Each structure stands twice: as C-alpha cells, then as structure tokens.
Coordinates of C-alpha atoms in Angstrom, one line a residue:
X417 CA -4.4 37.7 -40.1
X418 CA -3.8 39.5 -36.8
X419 CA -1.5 39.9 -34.5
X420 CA -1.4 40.1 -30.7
X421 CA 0.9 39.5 -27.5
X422 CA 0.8 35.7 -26.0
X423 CA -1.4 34.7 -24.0
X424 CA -0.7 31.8 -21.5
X425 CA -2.8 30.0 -23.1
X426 CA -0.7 29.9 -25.9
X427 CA 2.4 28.2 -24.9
X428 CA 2.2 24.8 -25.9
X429 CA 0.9 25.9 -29.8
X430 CA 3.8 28.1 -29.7
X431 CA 6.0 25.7 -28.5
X432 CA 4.7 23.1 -31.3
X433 CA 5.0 26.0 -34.1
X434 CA 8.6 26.9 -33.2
X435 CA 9.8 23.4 -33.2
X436 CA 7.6 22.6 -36.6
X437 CA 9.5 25.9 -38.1
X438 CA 12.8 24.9 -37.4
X439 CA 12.8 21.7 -38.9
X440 CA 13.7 22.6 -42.4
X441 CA 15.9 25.7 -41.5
X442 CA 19.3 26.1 -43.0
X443 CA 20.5 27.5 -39.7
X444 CA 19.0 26.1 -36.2
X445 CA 20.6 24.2 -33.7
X446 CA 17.1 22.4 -32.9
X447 CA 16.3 24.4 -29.5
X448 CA 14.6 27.0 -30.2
X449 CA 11.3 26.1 -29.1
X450 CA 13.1 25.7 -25.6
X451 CA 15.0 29.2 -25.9
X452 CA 11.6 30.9 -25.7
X453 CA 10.2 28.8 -22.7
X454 CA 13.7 29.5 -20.9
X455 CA 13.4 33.4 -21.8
X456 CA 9.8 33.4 -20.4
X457 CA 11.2 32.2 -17.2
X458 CA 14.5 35.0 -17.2
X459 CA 14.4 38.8 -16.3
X460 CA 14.7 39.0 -20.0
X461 CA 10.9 38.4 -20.6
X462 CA 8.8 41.3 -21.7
X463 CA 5.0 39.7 -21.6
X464 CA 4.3 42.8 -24.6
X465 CA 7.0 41.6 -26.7
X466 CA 6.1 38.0 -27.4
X467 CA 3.5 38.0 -30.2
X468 CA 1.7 36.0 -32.3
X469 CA 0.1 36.3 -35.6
X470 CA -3.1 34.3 -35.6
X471 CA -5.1 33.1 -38.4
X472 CA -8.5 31.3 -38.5
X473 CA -8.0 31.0 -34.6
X474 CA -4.5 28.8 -35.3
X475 CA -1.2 30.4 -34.6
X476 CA 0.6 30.5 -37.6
X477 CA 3.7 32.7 -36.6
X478 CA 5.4 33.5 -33.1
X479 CA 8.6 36.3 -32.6
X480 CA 9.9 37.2 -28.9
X481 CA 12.1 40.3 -28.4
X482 CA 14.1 40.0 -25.0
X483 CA 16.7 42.0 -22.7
X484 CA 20.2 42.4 -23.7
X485 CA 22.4 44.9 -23.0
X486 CA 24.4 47.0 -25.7
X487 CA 27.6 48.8 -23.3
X488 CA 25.4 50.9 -20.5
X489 CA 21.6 50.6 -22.5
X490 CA 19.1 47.5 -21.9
X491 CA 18.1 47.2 -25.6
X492 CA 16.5 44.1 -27.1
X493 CA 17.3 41.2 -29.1
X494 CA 15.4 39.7 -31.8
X495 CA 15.2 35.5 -31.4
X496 CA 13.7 33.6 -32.4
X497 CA 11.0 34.3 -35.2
X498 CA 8.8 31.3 -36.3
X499 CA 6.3 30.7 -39.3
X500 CA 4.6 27.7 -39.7
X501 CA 6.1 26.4 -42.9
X502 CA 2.8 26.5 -44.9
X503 CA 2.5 29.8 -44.5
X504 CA 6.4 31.1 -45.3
X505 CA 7.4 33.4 -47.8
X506 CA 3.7 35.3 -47.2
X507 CA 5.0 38.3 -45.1
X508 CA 4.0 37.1 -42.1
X509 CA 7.6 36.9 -40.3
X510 CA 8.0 40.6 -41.8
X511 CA 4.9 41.7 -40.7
X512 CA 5.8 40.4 -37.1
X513 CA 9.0 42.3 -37.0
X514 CA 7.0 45.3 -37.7
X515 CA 4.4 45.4 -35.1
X516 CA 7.2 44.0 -32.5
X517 CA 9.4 47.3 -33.7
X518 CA 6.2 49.2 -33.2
X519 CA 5.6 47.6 -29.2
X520 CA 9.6 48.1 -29.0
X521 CA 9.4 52.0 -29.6
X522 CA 6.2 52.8 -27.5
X523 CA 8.1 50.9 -25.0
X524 CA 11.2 53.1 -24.9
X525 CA 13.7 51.2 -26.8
X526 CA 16.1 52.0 -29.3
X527 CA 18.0 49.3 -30.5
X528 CA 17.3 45.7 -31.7
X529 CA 20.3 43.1 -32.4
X530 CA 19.3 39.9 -34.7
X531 CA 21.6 36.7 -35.7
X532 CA 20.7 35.7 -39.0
X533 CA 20.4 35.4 -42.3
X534 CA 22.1 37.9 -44.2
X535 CA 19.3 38.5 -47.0
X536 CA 16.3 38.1 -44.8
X537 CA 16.8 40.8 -41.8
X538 CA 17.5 43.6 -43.9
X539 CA 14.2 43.0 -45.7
X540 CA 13.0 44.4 -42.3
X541 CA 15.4 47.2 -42.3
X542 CA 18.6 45.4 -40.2
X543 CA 22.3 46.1 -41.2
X544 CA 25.1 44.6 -39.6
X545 CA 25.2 45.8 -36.1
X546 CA 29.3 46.8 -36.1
X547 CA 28.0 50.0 -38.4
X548 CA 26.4 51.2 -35.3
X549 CA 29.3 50.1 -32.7
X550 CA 27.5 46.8 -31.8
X551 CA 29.8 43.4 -31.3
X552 CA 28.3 39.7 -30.6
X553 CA 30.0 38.1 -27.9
X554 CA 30.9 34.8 -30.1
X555 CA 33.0 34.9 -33.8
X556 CA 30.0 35.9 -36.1
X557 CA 30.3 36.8 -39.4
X558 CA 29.5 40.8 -39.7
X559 CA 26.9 40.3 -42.2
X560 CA 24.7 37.6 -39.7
X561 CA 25.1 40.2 -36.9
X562 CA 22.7 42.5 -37.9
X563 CA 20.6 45.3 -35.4
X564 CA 18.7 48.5 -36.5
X565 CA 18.2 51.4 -34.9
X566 CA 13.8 52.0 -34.0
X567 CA 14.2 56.0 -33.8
X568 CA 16.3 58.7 -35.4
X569 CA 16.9 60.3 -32.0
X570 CA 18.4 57.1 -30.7
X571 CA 21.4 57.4 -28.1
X572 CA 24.5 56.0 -29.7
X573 CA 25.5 52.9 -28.5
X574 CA 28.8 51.4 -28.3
X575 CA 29.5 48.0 -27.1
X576 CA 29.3 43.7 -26.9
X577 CA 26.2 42.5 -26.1
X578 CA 25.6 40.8 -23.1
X579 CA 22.6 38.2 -23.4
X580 CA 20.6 36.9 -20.5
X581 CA 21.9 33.7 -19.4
X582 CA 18.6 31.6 -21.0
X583 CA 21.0 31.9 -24.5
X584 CA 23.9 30.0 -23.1
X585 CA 26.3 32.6 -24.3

C-alpha cells in the first residue's frame, strides 16, 4: 500500500469510496462524500493534506485535514476518514492519520481536533480535546471531541473552534 496527496484525477473514486464507507457506519449523517468536495472548494483546503492510500492502482482509503481555528491559531481538523469496507480493520485508517500527522508537522501545525468515536481516535494518539482547552462549537460528548497535540513544543491553545463554513456549523 502507499500513500500520497490527491490528485484531481482522483475526485470522483474518492467521492465513490467516501459514500461506499459510510454506508454501514454507526455514526454518519450520509454527506460526507459531499463535505470533502465542499472543503476542496473553501479557504479550508490544503491540496498536501488530502491523501490517499492506494493499492493495486484502486483507492482504498481517503482522509482530508482542513482549516479551523482554535482561539487565535489556524490549526486543523480531522474529517472525514474513509476505508473501503473490504479493507477495514487492516490499519489503513491508522496508517492515514499518521502520514497526515507527519504532512501536518512539516507544515507548521500543532494541533488536530477529531469528532468521533471514542475507542478509535485514541488508537492514533487523540484525547478529548477539553484536556488541552479545546471546546466544539455544538453539545458533544467530551469523550467524541477528541484533538492531539503533533509536537511537544506546541503553543497552548485555548478556545471553541470555529470551522469553515463548508461544515454547516
């Protein structure tokens, strides 16, 4: 498997994938697949932070990190991540959230915020986000509110996070 930023080209699989993935999640609301073309279209897009893990030349996974800001800092937020359901519960969403981390540092950020499930994220390293003064703009439960923190020298942040308007929020 490898893993590399989107390429134009991809959009439609991508599109396909993320609506495939959803189907038989616990938690969706059943637009996800049009989240991600709306955040390609926003100031939130970062072209370097919209991979895909590709296998026998057939996308198998897609995750997007966009904009938000945390108080006065432009950090990222983690939404969606997609696996086609074949190919679930193999690694491949955790090994997505580590090369996005990876893009994420080299490209100067510090935080990531993720809503989701409370057993999955912290697989990846996430804890709820209030432990590092980070509140959802919507009634959450603090265990699905989750961020960590990509570097130890990391500004503290303090604040609700304001997501671009492609989220609805």
């Amino acid at each position: 498997m490898m893993i590399r930023q989107e390429e134009l080209r991809d959009q439609e699989e991508v599109y396909n994938l993320i609506k495939k993935a959803f189907e038989t999640a616990a938690e969706k609301d059943g637009t996800e697949q049009d989240l991600v073309e709306a955040l390609r279209n926003s100031e939130a897009f970062i072209p370097e932070l919209s991979l895909v893990a590709v296998e026998d030349d057939r996308i198998i996974g897609h995750i997007l990190f966009s904009k938000v800001r945390i108080g006065n800092q432009e950090e990222l937020a983690l939404a969606p991540l997609s696996v086609r359901p074949k190919y679930q519960r193999k690694g491949i969403g955790l090994a997505l959230i580590e090369k996005g981390h990876h893009v994420a540092k080299e490209l100067g950020y510090e935080y990531v915020v993720v809503l989701g499930h409370e057993t999955y994220y912290p697989k990846a390293g996430y804890i709820p986000a209030s432990q590092f003064g980070i509140r959802a703009p919507f009634d959450v439960p603090d265990q699905n509110f989750m961020a960590i923190r990509l570097c130890d020298g990391a500004k503290k942040v303090d604040g609700i996070v304001q997501y671009d308007k492609a989220f609805g929020i």
